[in-house]
PDB file of N, CA and C in Angstrom:
ATOM      1  N   UNK A   1     103.097  14.911  55.373  1.00 82.00           N
ATOM      2  CA  UNK A   1     101.770  14.520  54.961  1.00 82.00           C
ATOM      3  C   UNK A   1     100.719  14.879  56.028  1.00 82.00           C
ATOM      4  N   UNK A   2     101.107  14.758  57.296  1.00 85.00           N
ATOM      5  CA  UNK A   2     100.185  15.089  58.384  1.00 85.00           C
ATOM      6  C   UNK A   2      99.858  16.577  58.365  1.00 85.00           C
ATOM      7  N   UNK A   3     100.838  17.400  58.012  1.00 89.00           N
ATOM      8  CA  UNK A   3     100.605  18.845  57.937  1.00 89.00           C
ATOM      9  C   UNK A   3      99.584  19.147  56.847  1.00 89.00           C
ATOM     10  N   UNK A   4      99.663  18.446  55.741  1.00 91.00           N
ATOM     11  CA  UNK A   4      98.725  18.642  54.642  1.00 91.00           C
ATOM     12  C   UNK A   4      97.295  18.301  55.086  1.00 91.00           C
ATOM     13  N   UNK A   5      97.147  17.225  55.839  1.00 86.00           N
ATOM     14  CA  UNK A   5      95.829  16.840  56.350  1.00 86.00           C
ATOM     15  C   UNK A   5      95.286  17.914  57.289  1.00 86.00           C
ATOM     16  N   UNK A   6      96.161  18.472  58.144  1.00 91.00           N
ATOM     17  CA  UNK A   6      95.727  19.514  59.067  1.00 91.00           C
ATOM     18  C   UNK A   6      95.323  20.785  58.327  1.00 91.00           C
ATOM     19  N   UNK A   7      95.826  20.994  57.144  1.00 94.00           N
ATOM     20  CA  UNK A   7      95.443  22.164  56.355  1.00 94.00           C
ATOM     21  C   UNK A   7      94.198  21.904  55.512  1.00 94.00           C
ATOM     22  N   UNK A   8      94.070  20.683  55.005  1.00 95.00           N
ATOM     23  CA  UNK A   8      92.937  20.361  54.134  1.00 95.00           C
ATOM     24  C   UNK A   8      91.630  20.298  54.922  1.00 95.00           C
ATOM     25  N   UNK A   9      91.657  19.735  56.103  1.00 94.00           N
ATOM     26  CA  UNK A   9      90.425  19.571  56.896  1.00 94.00           C
ATOM     27  C   UNK A   9      89.746  20.920  57.162  1.00 94.00           C
ATOM     28  N   UNK A  10      90.426  21.956  57.643  1.00 94.00           N
ATOM     29  CA  UNK A  10      89.740  23.242  57.853  1.00 94.00           C
ATOM     30  C   UNK A  10      89.276  23.892  56.552  1.00 94.00           C
ATOM     31  N   UNK A  11      90.050  23.727  55.483  1.00 96.00           N
ATOM     32  CA  UNK A  11      89.646  24.311  54.205  1.00 96.00           C
ATOM     33  C   UNK A  11      88.354  23.664  53.718  1.00 96.00           C
ATOM     34  N   UNK A  12      88.260  22.357  53.805  1.00 97.00           N
ATOM     35  CA  UNK A  12      87.040  21.651  53.405  1.00 97.00           C
ATOM     36  C   UNK A  12      85.877  22.058  54.314  1.00 97.00           C
ATOM     37  N   UNK A  13      86.127  22.202  55.599  1.00 97.00           N
ATOM     38  CA  UNK A  13      85.071  22.615  56.529  1.00 97.00           C
ATOM     39  C   UNK A  13      84.562  24.013  56.192  1.00 97.00           C
ATOM     40  N   UNK A  14      85.453  24.920  55.858  1.00 97.00           N
ATOM     41  CA  UNK A  14      85.050  26.282  55.493  1.00 97.00           C
ATOM     42  C   UNK A  14      84.236  26.271  54.208  1.00 97.00           C
ATOM     43  N   UNK A  15      84.657  25.486  53.228  1.00 98.00           N
ATOM     44  CA  UNK A  15      83.902  25.403  51.970  1.00 98.00           C
ATOM     45  C   UNK A  15      82.503  24.832  52.202  1.00 98.00           C
ATOM     46  N   UNK A  16      82.412  23.786  53.011  1.00 98.00           N
ATOM     47  CA  UNK A  16      81.099  23.211  53.322  1.00 98.00           C
ATOM     48  C   UNK A  16      80.227  24.206  54.084  1.00 98.00           C
ATOM     49  N   UNK A  17      80.809  24.934  55.022  1.00 98.00           N
ATOM     50  CA  UNK A  17      80.054  25.937  55.778  1.00 98.00           C
ATOM     51  C   UNK A  17      79.562  27.048  54.860  1.00 98.00           C
ATOM     52  N   UNK A  18      80.395  27.457  53.900  1.00 98.00           N
ATOM     53  CA  UNK A  18      79.992  28.501  52.961  1.00 98.00           C
ATOM     54  C   UNK A  18      78.855  28.021  52.067  1.00 98.00           C
ATOM     55  N   UNK A  19      78.935  26.780  51.608  1.00 97.00           N
ATOM     56  CA  UNK A  19      77.845  26.225  50.794  1.00 97.00           C
ATOM     57  C   UNK A  19      76.550  26.148  51.593  1.00 97.00           C
ATOM     58  N   UNK A  20      76.641  25.674  52.845  1.00 97.00           N
ATOM     59  CA  UNK A  20      75.446  25.572  53.680  1.00 97.00           C
ATOM     60  C   UNK A  20      74.849  26.954  53.943  1.00 97.00           C
ATOM     61  N   UNK A  21      75.696  27.937  54.237  1.00 97.00           N
ATOM     62  CA  UNK A  21      75.199  29.288  54.512  1.00 97.00           C
ATOM     63  C   UNK A  21      74.507  29.873  53.289  1.00 97.00           C
ATOM     64  N   UNK A  22      75.069  29.652  52.123  1.00 95.00           N
ATOM     65  CA  UNK A  22      74.423  30.123  50.898  1.00 95.00           C
ATOM     66  C   UNK A  22      73.086  29.450  50.663  1.00 95.00           C
ATOM     67  N   UNK A  23      73.016  28.162  50.956  1.00 94.00           N
ATOM     68  CA  UNK A  23      71.763  27.424  50.773  1.00 94.00           C
ATOM     69  C   UNK A  23      70.723  27.874  51.807  1.00 94.00           C
ATOM     70  N   UNK A  24      71.156  28.115  53.029  1.00 94.00           N
ATOM     71  CA  UNK A  24      70.231  28.508  54.086  1.00 94.00           C
ATOM     72  C   UNK A  24      69.673  29.914  53.863  1.00 94.00           C
ATOM     73  N   UNK A  25      70.400  30.781  53.196  1.00 94.00           N
ATOM     74  CA  UNK A  25      69.983  32.164  52.993  1.00 94.00           C
ATOM     75  C   UNK A  25      69.240  32.391  51.681  1.00 94.00           C
ATOM     76  N   UNK A  26      68.951  31.326  50.951  1.00 90.00           N
ATOM     77  CA  UNK A  26      68.264  31.514  49.671  1.00 90.00           C
ATOM     78  C   UNK A  26      66.843  32.006  49.914  1.00 90.00           C
ATOM     79  N   UNK A  27      66.296  32.659  48.924  1.00 85.00           N
ATOM     80  CA  UNK A  27      64.939  33.195  49.036  1.00 85.00           C
ATOM     81  C   UNK A  27      63.935  32.038  49.039  1.00 85.00           C
ATOM     82  N   UNK A  28      62.928  32.111  49.882  1.00 79.00           N
ATOM     83  CA  UNK A  28      61.935  31.037  49.909  1.00 79.00           C
ATOM     84  C   UNK A  28      61.111  31.030  48.623  1.00 79.00           C
ATOM     85  N   UNK A  29      60.730  29.849  48.230  1.00 75.00           N
ATOM     86  CA  UNK A  29      59.899  29.719  47.036  1.00 75.00           C
ATOM     87  C   UNK A  29      58.468  30.130  47.356  1.00 75.00           C
ATOM     88  N   UNK A  30      57.833  30.759  46.409  1.00 72.00           N
ATOM     89  CA  UNK A  30      56.437  31.138  46.590  1.00 72.00           C
ATOM     90  C   UNK A  30      55.577  29.885  46.497  1.00 72.00           C
ATOM     91  N   UNK A  31      54.667  29.757  47.434  1.00 66.00           N
ATOM     92  CA  UNK A  31      53.774  28.603  47.397  1.00 66.00           C
ATOM     93  C   UNK A  31      52.440  29.055  46.849  1.00 66.00           C
ATOM     94  N   UNK A  32      52.057  28.475  45.765  1.00 70.00           N
ATOM     95  CA  UNK A  32      50.785  28.797  45.165  1.00 70.00           C
ATOM     96  C   UNK A  32      49.876  27.591  45.148  1.00 70.00           C
ATOM     97  N   UNK A  33      50.197  26.630  45.982  1.00 80.00           N
ATOM     98  CA  UNK A  33      49.449  25.387  46.011  1.00 80.00           C
ATOM     99  C   UNK A  33      48.056  25.629  46.599  1.00 80.00           C
ATOM    100  N   UNK A  34      47.001  25.471  45.810  1.00 82.00           N
ATOM    101  CA  UNK A  34      45.647  25.729  46.324  1.00 82.00           C
ATOM    102  C   UNK A  34      45.280  24.824  47.504  1.00 82.00           C
ATOM    103  N   UNK A  35      45.728  23.578  47.496  1.00 82.00           N
ATOM    104  CA  UNK A  35      45.404  22.685  48.607  1.00 82.00           C
ATOM    105  C   UNK A  35      46.042  23.188  49.895  1.00 82.00           C
ATOM    106  N   UNK A  36      47.248  23.685  49.811  1.00 85.00           N
ATOM    107  CA  UNK A  36      47.935  24.203  50.987  1.00 85.00           C
ATOM    108  C   UNK A  36      47.230  25.451  51.513  1.00 85.00           C
ATOM    109  N   UNK A  37      46.821  26.312  50.605  1.00 86.00           N
ATOM    110  CA  UNK A  37      46.120  27.531  51.025  1.00 86.00           C
ATOM    111  C   UNK A  37      44.771  27.197  51.653  1.00 86.00           C
ATOM    112  N   UNK A  38      44.071  26.227  51.098  1.00 90.00           N
ATOM    113  CA  UNK A  38      42.785  25.819  51.669  1.00 90.00           C
ATOM    114  C   UNK A  38      42.985  25.207  53.056  1.00 90.00           C
ATOM    115  N   UNK A  39      44.031  24.415  53.209  1.00 90.00           N
ATOM    116  CA  UNK A  39      44.324  23.826  54.514  1.00 90.00           C
ATOM    117  C   UNK A  39      44.633  24.914  55.539  1.00 90.00           C
ATOM    118  N   UNK A  40      45.362  25.937  55.114  1.00 91.00           N
ATOM    119  CA  UNK A  40      45.675  27.045  56.025  1.00 91.00           C
ATOM    120  C   UNK A  40      44.396  27.788  56.422  1.00 91.00           C
ATOM    121  N   UNK A  41      43.491  27.990  55.484  1.00 93.00           N
ATOM    122  CA  UNK A  41      42.217  28.661  55.813  1.00 93.00           C
ATOM    123  C   UNK A  41      41.425  27.841  56.820  1.00 93.00           C
ATOM    124  N   UNK A  42      41.386  26.505  56.646  1.00 93.00           N
ATOM    125  CA  UNK A  42      40.676  25.647  57.596  1.00 93.00           C
ATOM    126  C   UNK A  42      41.323  25.738  58.981  1.00 93.00           C
ATOM    127  N   UNK A  43      42.643  25.773  59.017  1.00 93.00           N
ATOM    128  CA  UNK A  43      43.352  25.889  60.286  1.00 93.00           C
ATOM    129  C   UNK A  43      43.012  27.208  60.976  1.00 93.00           C
ATOM    130  N   UNK A  44      43.040  28.304  60.215  1.00 93.00           N
ATOM    131  CA  UNK A  44      42.741  29.615  60.797  1.00 93.00           C
ATOM    132  C   UNK A  44      41.302  29.665  61.301  1.00 93.00           C
ATOM    133  N   UNK A  45      40.371  29.070  60.555  1.00 93.00           N
ATOM    134  CA  UNK A  45      38.976  29.047  60.995  1.00 93.00           C
ATOM    135  C   UNK A  45      38.840  28.257  62.294  1.00 93.00           C
ATOM    136  N   UNK A  46      39.550  27.139  62.394  1.00 91.00           N
ATOM    137  CA  UNK A  46      39.499  26.338  63.619  1.00 91.00           C
ATOM    138  C   UNK A  46      40.086  27.111  64.795  1.00 91.00           C
ATOM    139  N   UNK A  47      41.160  27.844  64.558  1.00 91.00           N
ATOM    140  CA  UNK A  47      41.755  28.629  65.630  1.00 91.00           C
ATOM    141  C   UNK A  47      40.819  29.756  66.066  1.00 91.00           C
ATOM    142  N   UNK A  48      40.111  30.357  65.126  1.00 89.00           N
ATOM    143  CA  UNK A  48      39.155  31.409  65.488  1.00 89.00           C
ATOM    144  C   UNK A  48      38.015  30.830  66.306  1.00 89.00           C
ATOM    145  N   UNK A  49      37.525  29.654  65.930  1.00 84.00           N
ATOM    146  CA  UNK A  49      36.458  29.018  66.708  1.00 84.00           C
ATOM    147  C   UNK A  49      36.943  28.702  68.113  1.00 84.00           C
ATOM    148  N   UNK A  50      38.161  28.202  68.239  1.00 74.00           N
ATOM    149  CA  UNK A  50      38.719  27.869  69.550  1.00 74.00           C
ATOM    150  C   UNK A  50      38.866  29.119  70.396  1.00 74.00           C
ATOM    151  N   UNK A  51      39.333  30.201  69.789  1.00 70.00           N
ATOM    152  CA  UNK A  51      39.499  31.452  70.520  1.00 70.00           C
ATOM    153  C   UNK A  51      38.142  32.010  70.938  1.00 70.00           C
ATOM    154  N   UNK A  52      37.142  31.926  70.061  1.00 66.00           N
ATOM    155  CA  UNK A  52      35.815  32.430  70.387  1.00 66.00           C
ATOM    156  C   UNK A  52      35.201  31.607  71.527  1.00 66.00           C
ATOM    157  N   UNK A  53      35.416  30.288  71.518  1.00 67.00           N
ATOM    158  CA  UNK A  53      34.895  29.436  72.592  1.00 67.00           C
ATOM    159  C   UNK A  53      35.571  29.768  73.917  1.00 67.00           C
ATOM    160  N   UNK A  54      36.860  30.031  73.889  1.00 67.00           N
ATOM    161  CA  UNK A  54      37.594  30.343  75.109  1.00 67.00           C
ATOM    162  C   UNK A  54      37.154  31.693  75.673  1.00 67.00           C
ATOM    163  N   UNK A  55      36.836  32.630  74.804  1.00 64.00           N
ATOM    164  CA  UNK A  55      36.437  33.958  75.246  1.00 64.00           C
ATOM    165  C   UNK A  55      35.084  33.928  75.944  1.00 64.00           C
ATOM    166  N   UNK A  56      34.213  32.993  75.563  1.00 62.00           N
ATOM    167  CA  UNK A  56      32.890  32.937  76.167  1.00 62.00           C
ATOM    168  C   UNK A  56      32.918  32.209  77.516  1.00 62.00           C
ATOM    169  N   UNK A  57      34.041  31.628  77.876  1.00 60.00           N
ATOM    170  CA  UNK A  57      34.158  30.976  79.170  1.00 60.00           C
ATOM    171  C   UNK A  57      33.802  29.505  79.159  1.00 60.00           C
ATOM    172  N   UNK A  58      33.369  29.000  78.028  1.00 58.00           N
ATOM    173  CA  UNK A  58      33.021  27.592  77.931  1.00 58.00           C
ATOM    174  C   UNK A  58      34.271  26.760  77.694  1.00 58.00           C
ATOM    175  N   UNK A  59      34.268  25.595  78.278  1.00 56.00           N
ATOM    176  CA  UNK A  59      35.393  24.673  78.035  1.00 56.00           C
ATOM    177  C   UNK A  59      34.803  23.438  77.388  1.00 56.00           C
ATOM    178  N   UNK A  60      35.200  23.161  76.160  1.00 55.00           N
ATOM    179  CA  UNK A  60      34.638  22.004  75.470  1.00 55.00           C
ATOM    180  C   UNK A  60      35.001  20.702  76.181  1.00 55.00           C
ATOM    181  N   UNK A  61      34.029  19.801  76.220  1.00 55.00           N
ATOM    182  CA  UNK A  61      34.265  18.488  76.811  1.00 55.00           C
ATOM    183  C   UNK A  61      34.074  18.442  78.318  1.00 55.00           C
ATOM    184  N   UNK A  62      33.605  19.525  78.899  1.00 50.00           N
ATOM    185  CA  UNK A  62      33.409  19.508  80.370  1.00 50.00           C
ATOM    186  C   UNK A  62      32.039  19.961  80.725  1.00 50.00           C
TER     187      UNK A  62
END
């Protein structure tokens, strides 16, 4: 019976690893959420403002 357990444990581990690998490699879903896209645009605009401020030599808050 102990031999059976030693054989079943690796087989189950391999099956779980194969399932996880298949799940991890799936194609990402397309995001068409307008709120998410608007949030990303706001983030990019904020990053551009921060970069423009840094380029001019000014440090905000000082």
